mmCIF file with all atom_site columns, C-alpha atoms in Angstrom:
data_model
loop_
_atom_site.group_PDB
_atom_site.id
_atom_site.type_symbol
_atom_site.label_atom_id
_atom_site.label_alt_id
_atom_site.label_comp_id
_atom_site.label_asym_id
_atom_site.label_entity_id
_atom_site.label_seq_id
_atom_site.pdbx_PDB_ins_code
_atom_site.Cartn_x
_atom_site.Cartn_y
_atom_site.Cartn_z
_atom_site.occupancy
_atom_site.B_iso_or_equiv
_atom_site.pdbx_formal_charge
_atom_site.auth_seq_id
_atom_site.auth_comp_id
_atom_site.auth_asym_id
_atom_site.auth_atom_id
_atom_site.pdbx_PDB_model_num
ATOM 1   C CA . UNK A 1 1  ? -24.585 -25.735 -27.989 1.00 53.00 ? 1  UNK A CA 1
ATOM 2   C CA . UNK A 1 2  ? -25.654 -24.062 -24.751 1.00 57.00 ? 2  UNK A CA 1
ATOM 3   C CA . UNK A 1 3  ? -24.944 -25.039 -21.202 1.00 73.00 ? 3  UNK A CA 1
ATOM 4   C CA . UNK A 1 4  ? -26.520 -28.292 -19.905 1.00 91.00 ? 4  UNK A CA 1
ATOM 5   C CA . UNK A 1 5  ? -29.826 -27.465 -17.475 1.00 96.00 ? 5  UNK A CA 1
ATOM 6   C CA . UNK A 1 6  ? -29.083 -29.256 -14.708 1.00 96.00 ? 6  UNK A CA 1
ATOM 7   C CA . UNK A 1 7  ? -32.323 -30.840 -12.873 1.00 97.00 ? 7  UNK A CA 1
ATOM 8   C CA . UNK A 1 8  ? -32.721 -31.931 -9.322  1.00 97.00 ? 8  UNK A CA 1
ATOM 9   C CA . UNK A 1 9  ? -35.453 -33.729 -7.371  1.00 97.00 ? 9  UNK A CA 1
ATOM 10  C CA . UNK A 1 10 ? -35.943 -30.342 -5.808  1.00 97.00 ? 10 UNK A CA 1
ATOM 11  C CA . UNK A 1 11 ? -36.148 -28.464 -8.932  1.00 97.00 ? 11 UNK A CA 1
ATOM 12  C CA . UNK A 1 12 ? -39.198 -26.273 -9.315  1.00 97.00 ? 12 UNK A CA 1
ATOM 13  C CA . UNK A 1 13 ? -40.275 -27.327 -12.818 1.00 96.00 ? 13 UNK A CA 1
ATOM 14  C CA . UNK A 1 14 ? -41.977 -24.303 -13.647 1.00 97.00 ? 14 UNK A CA 1
ATOM 15  C CA . UNK A 1 15 ? -38.399 -22.324 -13.139 1.00 97.00 ? 15 UNK A CA 1
ATOM 16  C CA . UNK A 1 16 ? -36.789 -25.201 -15.464 1.00 97.00 ? 16 UNK A CA 1
ATOM 17  C CA . UNK A 1 17 ? -39.581 -24.667 -18.264 1.00 97.00 ? 17 UNK A CA 1
ATOM 18  C CA . UNK A 1 18 ? -39.057 -20.936 -18.152 1.00 97.00 ? 18 UNK A CA 1
ATOM 19  C CA . UNK A 1 19 ? -35.061 -21.314 -18.627 1.00 97.00 ? 19 UNK A CA 1
ATOM 20  C CA . UNK A 1 20 ? -35.416 -24.565 -21.143 1.00 97.00 ? 20 UNK A CA 1
ATOM 21  C CA . UNK A 1 21 ? -37.932 -22.133 -23.102 1.00 96.00 ? 21 UNK A CA 1
ATOM 22  C CA . UNK A 1 22 ? -35.331 -19.401 -23.563 1.00 96.00 ? 22 UNK A CA 1
ATOM 23  C CA . UNK A 1 23 ? -32.358 -21.375 -24.472 1.00 95.00 ? 23 UNK A CA 1
ATOM 24  C CA . UNK A 1 24 ? -34.797 -23.299 -27.031 1.00 95.00 ? 24 UNK A CA 1
ATOM 25  C CA . UNK A 1 25 ? -35.751 -19.669 -28.431 1.00 94.00 ? 25 UNK A CA 1
ATOM 26  C CA . UNK A 1 26 ? -32.268 -18.697 -28.770 1.00 94.00 ? 26 UNK A CA 1
ATOM 27  C CA . UNK A 1 27 ? -30.361 -21.600 -30.029 1.00 93.00 ? 27 UNK A CA 1
ATOM 28  C CA . UNK A 1 28 ? -33.482 -24.115 -31.123 1.00 93.00 ? 28 UNK A CA 1
ATOM 29  C CA . UNK A 1 29 ? -32.159 -26.690 -29.063 1.00 95.00 ? 29 UNK A CA 1
ATOM 30  C CA . UNK A 1 30 ? -31.110 -27.570 -25.365 1.00 96.00 ? 30 UNK A CA 1
ATOM 31  C CA . UNK A 1 31 ? -29.904 -30.691 -22.974 1.00 97.00 ? 31 UNK A CA 1
ATOM 32  C CA . UNK A 1 32 ? -31.515 -31.329 -19.884 1.00 97.00 ? 32 UNK A CA 1
ATOM 33  C CA . UNK A 1 33 ? -29.822 -33.725 -17.594 1.00 97.00 ? 33 UNK A CA 1
ATOM 34  C CA . UNK A 1 34 ? -31.073 -35.422 -14.398 1.00 97.00 ? 34 UNK A CA 1
ATOM 35  C CA . UNK A 1 35 ? -29.512 -38.111 -11.877 1.00 96.00 ? 35 UNK A CA 1
ATOM 36  C CA . UNK A 1 36 ? -32.194 -40.163 -9.935  1.00 96.00 ? 36 UNK A CA 1
ATOM 37  C CA . UNK A 1 37 ? -36.007 -41.023 -10.250 1.00 97.00 ? 37 UNK A CA 1
ATOM 38  C CA . UNK A 1 38 ? -37.079 -37.692 -8.676  1.00 97.00 ? 38 UNK A CA 1
ATOM 39  C CA . UNK A 1 39 ? -34.899 -35.289 -10.840 1.00 97.00 ? 39 UNK A CA 1
ATOM 40  C CA . UNK A 1 40 ? -35.891 -37.283 -13.957 1.00 98.00 ? 40 UNK A CA 1
ATOM 41  C CA . UNK A 1 41 ? -39.600 -36.796 -12.769 1.00 98.00 ? 41 UNK A CA 1
ATOM 42  C CA . UNK A 1 42 ? -39.129 -32.768 -12.449 1.00 98.00 ? 42 UNK A CA 1
ATOM 43  C CA . UNK A 1 43 ? -36.931 -32.732 -15.715 1.00 98.00 ? 43 UNK A CA 1
ATOM 44  C CA . UNK A 1 44 ? -40.076 -34.411 -17.441 1.00 98.00 ? 44 UNK A CA 1
ATOM 45  C CA . UNK A 1 45 ? -42.469 -32.011 -15.811 1.00 98.00 ? 45 UNK A CA 1
ATOM 46  C CA . UNK A 1 46 ? -40.391 -29.140 -16.767 1.00 98.00 ? 46 UNK A CA 1
ATOM 47  C CA . UNK A 1 47 ? -40.450 -30.514 -20.716 1.00 98.00 ? 47 UNK A CA 1
ATOM 48  C CA . UNK A 1 48 ? -44.154 -30.555 -20.319 1.00 98.00 ? 48 UNK A CA 1
ATOM 49  C CA . UNK A 1 49 ? -44.449 -27.324 -18.978 1.00 98.00 ? 49 UNK A CA 1
ATOM 50  C CA . UNK A 1 50 ? -42.037 -25.524 -21.581 1.00 98.00 ? 50 UNK A CA 1
ATOM 51  C CA . UNK A 1 51 ? -44.303 -26.978 -24.391 1.00 97.00 ? 51 UNK A CA 1
ATOM 52  C CA . UNK A 1 52 ? -47.028 -24.847 -23.164 1.00 97.00 ? 52 UNK A CA 1
ATOM 53  C CA . UNK A 1 53 ? -44.514 -21.562 -23.137 1.00 97.00 ? 53 UNK A CA 1
ATOM 54  C CA . UNK A 1 54 ? -43.147 -21.945 -26.641 1.00 97.00 ? 54 UNK A CA 1
ATOM 55  C CA . UNK A 1 55 ? -46.961 -23.043 -27.772 1.00 96.00 ? 55 UNK A CA 1
ATOM 56  C CA . UNK A 1 56 ? -46.790 -18.799 -27.530 1.00 94.00 ? 56 UNK A CA 1
ATOM 57  C CA . UNK A 1 57 ? -44.108 -18.456 -29.799 1.00 94.00 ? 57 UNK A CA 1
ATOM 58  C CA . UNK A 1 58 ? -45.763 -20.718 -32.623 1.00 95.00 ? 58 UNK A CA 1
ATOM 59  C CA . UNK A 1 59 ? -43.740 -24.110 -32.072 1.00 96.00 ? 59 UNK A CA 1
ATOM 60  C CA . UNK A 1 60 ? -43.748 -27.092 -30.230 1.00 97.00 ? 60 UNK A CA 1
ATOM 61  C CA . UNK A 1 61 ? -41.237 -29.236 -28.279 1.00 97.00 ? 61 UNK A CA 1
ATOM 62  C CA . UNK A 1 62 ? -39.992 -32.606 -28.712 1.00 97.00 ? 62 UNK A CA 1
ATOM 63  C CA . UNK A 1 63 ? -37.154 -34.452 -26.578 1.00 97.00 ? 63 UNK A CA 1
ATOM 64  C CA . UNK A 1 64 ? -34.864 -37.493 -27.328 1.00 98.00 ? 64 UNK A CA 1
ATOM 65  C CA . UNK A 1 65 ? -33.877 -39.210 -23.919 1.00 98.00 ? 65 UNK A CA 1
ATOM 66  C CA . UNK A 1 66 ? -30.475 -41.336 -23.646 1.00 97.00 ? 66 UNK A CA 1
ATOM 67  C CA . UNK A 1 67 ? -28.203 -42.165 -20.974 1.00 97.00 ? 67 UNK A CA 1
ATOM 68  C CA . UNK A 1 68 ? -25.152 -40.602 -19.978 1.00 95.00 ? 68 UNK A CA 1
ATOM 69  C CA . UNK A 1 69 ? -22.342 -41.167 -17.559 1.00 93.00 ? 69 UNK A CA 1
ATOM 70  C CA . UNK A 1 70 ? -21.267 -38.653 -14.587 1.00 89.00 ? 70 UNK A CA 1
ATOM 71  C CA . UNK A 1 71 ? -18.642 -38.502 -12.224 1.00 89.00 ? 71 UNK A CA 1
ATOM 72  C CA . UNK A 1 72 ? -20.234 -37.260 -9.182  1.00 86.00 ? 72 UNK A CA 1
ATOM 73  C CA . UNK A 1 73 ? -18.372 -37.111 -5.987  1.00 88.00 ? 73 UNK A CA 1
ATOM 74  C CA . UNK A 1 74 ? -15.828 -39.555 -7.242  1.00 89.00 ? 74 UNK A CA 1
ATOM 75  C CA . UNK A 1 75 ? -18.730 -42.219 -7.823  1.00 90.00 ? 75 UNK A CA 1
ATOM 76  C CA . UNK A 1 76 ? -19.800 -43.198 -11.825 1.00 91.00 ? 76 UNK A CA 1
ATOM 77  C CA . UNK A 1 77 ? -23.252 -42.513 -11.985 1.00 91.00 ? 77 UNK A CA 1
ATOM 78  C CA . UNK A 1 78 ? -25.803 -42.991 -14.815 1.00 93.00 ? 78 UNK A CA 1
ATOM 79  C CA . UNK A 1 79 ? -27.664 -39.966 -15.592 1.00 96.00 ? 79 UNK A CA 1
ATOM 80  C CA . UNK A 1 80 ? -30.472 -39.397 -18.128 1.00 97.00 ? 80 UNK A CA 1
ATOM 81  C CA . UNK A 1 81 ? -29.903 -36.950 -20.532 1.00 97.00 ? 81 UNK A CA 1
ATOM 82  C CA . UNK A 1 82 ? -32.553 -34.958 -22.867 1.00 98.00 ? 82 UNK A CA 1
ATOM 83  C CA . UNK A 1 83 ? -31.801 -33.751 -26.169 1.00 97.00 ? 83 UNK A CA 1
ATOM 84  C CA . UNK A 1 84 ? -34.812 -31.106 -26.295 1.00 97.00 ? 84 UNK A CA 1
ATOM 85  C CA . UNK A 1 85 ? -35.541 -29.941 -29.956 1.00 95.00 ? 85 UNK A CA 1
ATOM 86  C CA . UNK A 1 86 ? -37.883 -27.190 -31.726 1.00 94.00 ? 86 UNK A CA 1
ATOM 87  C CA . UNK A 1 87 ? -40.795 -28.920 -33.655 1.00 90.00 ? 87 UNK A CA 1
ATOM 88  C CA . UNK B 2 1  ? -53.769 -45.377 -32.243 1.00 52.00 ? 1  UNK B CA 1
ATOM 89  C CA . UNK B 2 2  ? -52.790 -48.463 -30.461 1.00 56.00 ? 2  UNK B CA 1
ATOM 90  C CA . UNK B 2 3  ? -52.906 -49.085 -26.833 1.00 73.00 ? 3  UNK B CA 1
ATOM 91  C CA . UNK B 2 4  ? -51.587 -46.811 -24.347 1.00 91.00 ? 4  UNK B CA 1
ATOM 92  C CA . UNK B 2 5  ? -48.584 -48.559 -22.502 1.00 96.00 ? 5  UNK B CA 1
ATOM 93  C CA . UNK B 2 6  ? -48.990 -48.210 -18.788 1.00 96.00 ? 6  UNK B CA 1
ATOM 94  C CA . UNK B 2 7  ? -45.645 -48.039 -16.957 1.00 97.00 ? 7  UNK B CA 1
ATOM 95  C CA . UNK B 2 8  ? -45.366 -48.682 -13.355 1.00 97.00 ? 8  UNK B CA 1
ATOM 96  C CA . UNK B 2 9  ? -42.002 -47.758 -10.942 1.00 97.00 ? 9  UNK B CA 1
ATOM 97  C CA . UNK B 2 10 ? -41.539 -52.136 -10.811 1.00 97.00 ? 10 UNK B CA 1
ATOM 98  C CA . UNK B 2 11 ? -41.641 -51.986 -14.556 1.00 97.00 ? 11 UNK B CA 1
ATOM 99  C CA . UNK B 2 12 ? -38.808 -53.552 -16.350 1.00 97.00 ? 12 UNK B CA 1
ATOM 100 C CA . UNK B 2 13 ? -37.155 -50.921 -19.009 1.00 96.00 ? 13 UNK B CA 1
ATOM 101 C CA . UNK B 2 14 ? -35.834 -53.401 -21.178 1.00 97.00 ? 14 UNK B CA 1
ATOM 102 C CA . UNK B 2 15 ? -39.517 -55.347 -21.501 1.00 97.00 ? 15 UNK B CA 1
ATOM 103 C CA . UNK B 2 16 ? -41.284 -51.752 -22.259 1.00 97.00 ? 16 UNK B CA 1
ATOM 104 C CA . UNK B 2 17 ? -39.001 -51.018 -24.537 1.00 97.00 ? 17 UNK B CA 1
ATOM 105 C CA . UNK B 2 18 ? -39.613 -53.776 -26.539 1.00 97.00 ? 18 UNK B CA 1
ATOM 106 C CA . UNK B 2 19 ? -43.034 -53.402 -26.407 1.00 97.00 ? 19 UNK B CA 1
ATOM 107 C CA . UNK B 2 20 ? -43.129 -49.905 -27.203 1.00 97.00 ? 20 UNK B CA 1
ATOM 108 C CA . UNK B 2 21 ? -40.468 -50.503 -30.465 1.00 96.00 ? 21 UNK B CA 1
ATOM 109 C CA . UNK B 2 22 ? -42.950 -53.069 -31.733 1.00 96.00 ? 22 UNK B CA 1
ATOM 110 C CA . UNK B 2 23 ? -45.488 -50.707 -31.473 1.00 95.00 ? 23 UNK B CA 1
ATOM 111 C CA . UNK B 2 24 ? -44.011 -48.041 -33.287 1.00 95.00 ? 24 UNK B CA 1
ATOM 112 C CA . UNK B 2 25 ? -42.730 -50.303 -36.061 1.00 95.00 ? 25 UNK B CA 1
ATOM 113 C CA . UNK B 2 26 ? -46.249 -51.218 -36.735 1.00 94.00 ? 26 UNK B CA 1
ATOM 114 C CA . UNK B 2 27 ? -48.175 -47.587 -35.941 1.00 93.00 ? 27 UNK B CA 1
ATOM 115 C CA . UNK B 2 28 ? -45.421 -45.084 -36.471 1.00 93.00 ? 28 UNK B CA 1
ATOM 116 C CA . UNK B 2 29 ? -46.333 -43.763 -32.816 1.00 95.00 ? 29 UNK B CA 1
ATOM 117 C CA . UNK B 2 30 ? -47.352 -44.955 -29.297 1.00 96.00 ? 30 UNK B CA 1
ATOM 118 C CA . UNK B 2 31 ? -48.461 -43.708 -25.928 1.00 97.00 ? 31 UNK B CA 1
ATOM 119 C CA . UNK B 2 32 ? -46.850 -44.176 -22.883 1.00 97.00 ? 32 UNK B CA 1
ATOM 120 C CA . UNK B 2 33 ? -48.288 -43.426 -19.347 1.00 97.00 ? 33 UNK B CA 1
ATOM 121 C CA . UNK B 2 34 ? -46.871 -43.277 -16.058 1.00 97.00 ? 34 UNK B CA 1
ATOM 122 C CA . UNK B 2 35 ? -48.007 -41.919 -12.710 1.00 96.00 ? 35 UNK B CA 1
ATOM 123 C CA . UNK B 2 36 ? -45.059 -41.010 -9.937  1.00 96.00 ? 36 UNK B CA 1
ATOM 124 C CA . UNK B 2 37 ? -41.449 -40.431 -10.051 1.00 97.00 ? 37 UNK B CA 1
ATOM 125 C CA . UNK B 2 38 ? -40.340 -43.946 -10.155 1.00 97.00 ? 38 UNK B CA 1
ATOM 126 C CA . UNK B 2 39 ? -42.689 -44.706 -13.006 1.00 97.00 ? 39 UNK B CA 1
ATOM 127 C CA . UNK B 2 40 ? -41.818 -41.710 -14.754 1.00 98.00 ? 40 UNK B CA 1
ATOM 128 C CA . UNK B 2 41 ? -38.019 -42.831 -14.609 1.00 98.00 ? 41 UNK B CA 1
ATOM 129 C CA . UNK B 2 42 ? -38.945 -46.042 -15.740 1.00 98.00 ? 42 UNK B CA 1
ATOM 130 C CA . UNK B 2 43 ? -40.777 -44.678 -18.837 1.00 98.00 ? 43 UNK B CA 1
ATOM 131 C CA . UNK B 2 44 ? -37.958 -42.577 -19.778 1.00 98.00 ? 44 UNK B CA 1
ATOM 132 C CA . UNK B 2 45 ? -35.394 -45.573 -19.453 1.00 98.00 ? 45 UNK B CA 1
ATOM 133 C CA . UNK B 2 46 ? -37.951 -47.688 -21.636 1.00 98.00 ? 46 UNK B CA 1
ATOM 134 C CA . UNK B 2 47 ? -37.848 -44.789 -24.303 1.00 98.00 ? 47 UNK B CA 1
ATOM 135 C CA . UNK B 2 48 ? -34.287 -44.441 -24.309 1.00 98.00 ? 48 UNK B CA 1
ATOM 136 C CA . UNK B 2 49 ? -33.819 -48.200 -24.645 1.00 98.00 ? 49 UNK B CA 1
ATOM 137 C CA . UNK B 2 50 ? -36.234 -48.244 -27.603 1.00 98.00 ? 50 UNK B CA 1
ATOM 138 C CA . UNK B 2 51 ? -33.905 -45.500 -29.287 1.00 97.00 ? 51 UNK B CA 1
ATOM 139 C CA . UNK B 2 52 ? -31.560 -48.394 -29.744 1.00 96.00 ? 52 UNK B CA 1
ATOM 140 C CA . UNK B 2 53 ? -33.871 -51.053 -30.713 1.00 97.00 ? 53 UNK B CA 1
ATOM 141 C CA . UNK B 2 54 ? -35.456 -49.073 -33.508 1.00 97.00 ? 54 UNK B CA 1
ATOM 142 C CA . UNK B 2 55 ? -32.012 -47.808 -34.541 1.00 96.00 ? 55 UNK B CA 1
ATOM 143 C CA . UNK B 2 56 ? -31.721 -51.402 -36.262 1.00 93.00 ? 56 UNK B CA 1
ATOM 144 C CA . UNK B 2 57 ? -34.321 -50.273 -38.419 1.00 94.00 ? 57 UNK B CA 1
ATOM 145 C CA . UNK B 2 58 ? -32.815 -46.932 -39.283 1.00 95.00 ? 58 UNK B CA 1
ATOM 146 C CA . UNK B 2 59 ? -34.852 -44.654 -37.622 1.00 96.00 ? 59 UNK B CA 1
ATOM 147 C CA . UNK B 2 60 ? -34.877 -42.928 -34.325 1.00 97.00 ? 60 UNK B CA 1
ATOM 148 C CA . UNK B 2 61 ? -37.461 -42.005 -31.492 1.00 97.00 ? 61 UNK B CA 1
ATOM 149 C CA . UNK B 2 62 ? -38.631 -38.486 -30.264 1.00 97.00 ? 62 UNK B CA 1
ATOM 150 C CA . UNK B 2 63 ? -41.382 -37.966 -27.321 1.00 97.00 ? 63 UNK B CA 1
ATOM 151 C CA . UNK B 2 64 ? -43.483 -34.891 -26.334 1.00 98.00 ? 64 UNK B CA 1
ATOM 152 C CA . UNK B 2 65 ? -44.184 -35.102 -22.865 1.00 98.00 ? 65 UNK B CA 1
ATOM 153 C CA . UNK B 2 66 ? -47.489 -34.128 -21.063 1.00 97.00 ? 66 UNK B CA 1
ATOM 154 C CA . UNK B 2 67 ? -49.796 -34.165 -18.189 1.00 97.00 ? 67 UNK B CA 1
ATOM 155 C CA . UNK B 2 68 ? -52.893 -36.117 -18.229 1.00 95.00 ? 68 UNK B CA 1
ATOM 156 C CA . UNK B 2 69 ? -55.705 -36.318 -15.728 1.00 93.00 ? 69 UNK B CA 1
ATOM 157 C CA . UNK B 2 70 ? -56.507 -40.045 -14.399 1.00 89.00 ? 70 UNK B CA 1
ATOM 158 C CA . UNK B 2 71 ? -59.070 -41.602 -12.070 1.00 89.00 ? 71 UNK B CA 1
ATOM 159 C CA . UNK B 2 72 ? -57.255 -44.392 -9.835  1.00 86.00 ? 72 UNK B CA 1
ATOM 160 C CA . UNK B 2 73 ? -59.391 -46.381 -7.119  1.00 89.00 ? 73 UNK B CA 1
ATOM 161 C CA . UNK B 2 74 ? -61.844 -43.118 -7.229  1.00 89.00 ? 74 UNK B CA 1
ATOM 162 C CA . UNK B 2 75 ? -58.880 -40.929 -6.840  1.00 90.00 ? 75 UNK B CA 1
ATOM 163 C CA . UNK B 2 76 ? -57.704 -37.987 -9.061  1.00 91.00 ? 76 UNK B CA 1
ATOM 164 C CA . UNK B 2 77 ? -54.324 -38.525 -10.327 1.00 91.00 ? 77 UNK B CA 1
ATOM 165 C CA . UNK B 2 78 ? -51.940 -36.634 -12.890 1.00 93.00 ? 78 UNK B CA 1
ATOM 166 C CA . UNK B 2 79 ? -50.252 -38.770 -14.822 1.00 96.00 ? 79 UNK B CA 1
ATOM 167 C CA . UNK B 2 80 ? -47.448 -37.995 -17.427 1.00 97.00 ? 80 UNK B CA 1
ATOM 168 C CA . UNK B 2 81 ? -48.009 -38.973 -21.019 1.00 97.00 ? 81 UNK B CA 1
ATOM 169 C CA . UNK B 2 82 ? -45.619 -39.274 -23.355 1.00 98.00 ? 82 UNK B CA 1
ATOM 170 C CA . UNK B 2 83 ? -46.412 -39.245 -26.948 1.00 97.00 ? 83 UNK B CA 1
ATOM 171 C CA . UNK B 2 84 ? -43.330 -41.390 -28.803 1.00 97.00 ? 84 UNK B CA 1
ATOM 172 C CA . UNK B 2 85 ? -42.839 -40.324 -32.807 1.00 95.00 ? 85 UNK B CA 1
ATOM 173 C CA . UNK B 2 86 ? -40.959 -42.007 -35.230 1.00 94.00 ? 86 UNK B CA 1
ATOM 174 C CA . UNK B 2 87 ? -38.251 -40.003 -36.097 1.00 90.00 ? 87 UNK B CA 1
#
């Protein structure tokens, strides 16, 4: 699987969407990770925008959200991980 | 399609997940709507938790996020709409 796309609260959804669409076209699947409500919101917007991008290639995207544990600055954090699929 | 599940920033993900799992078992698909980062975050958590609930029934969930326009207190707001599918 390709690198994990890490989304932050100040990430620009259109840019993330462009990167996401590129990975999906190449690999067929991608992983998006976000910690905190602001980041999760940007990640969801990015996936929504990316659906429009890949529609030009004749397919759609679906995602399966889940939880994953991370260590950030030595603290345990729970991130949301979206596995994004071609559909 | 069943009623739209409206999620707020103070919604409890487990409760929303229970309602979502029930709709999916009955209808096979559901719609979850959220306005604002806090609400979108709770909606995503609810979908993640609901995946665990329906796993007991032998299937998984996927969602397709999109944008939808709402009028709230006479103001135009953009909501995130998740169409959730059995998989």
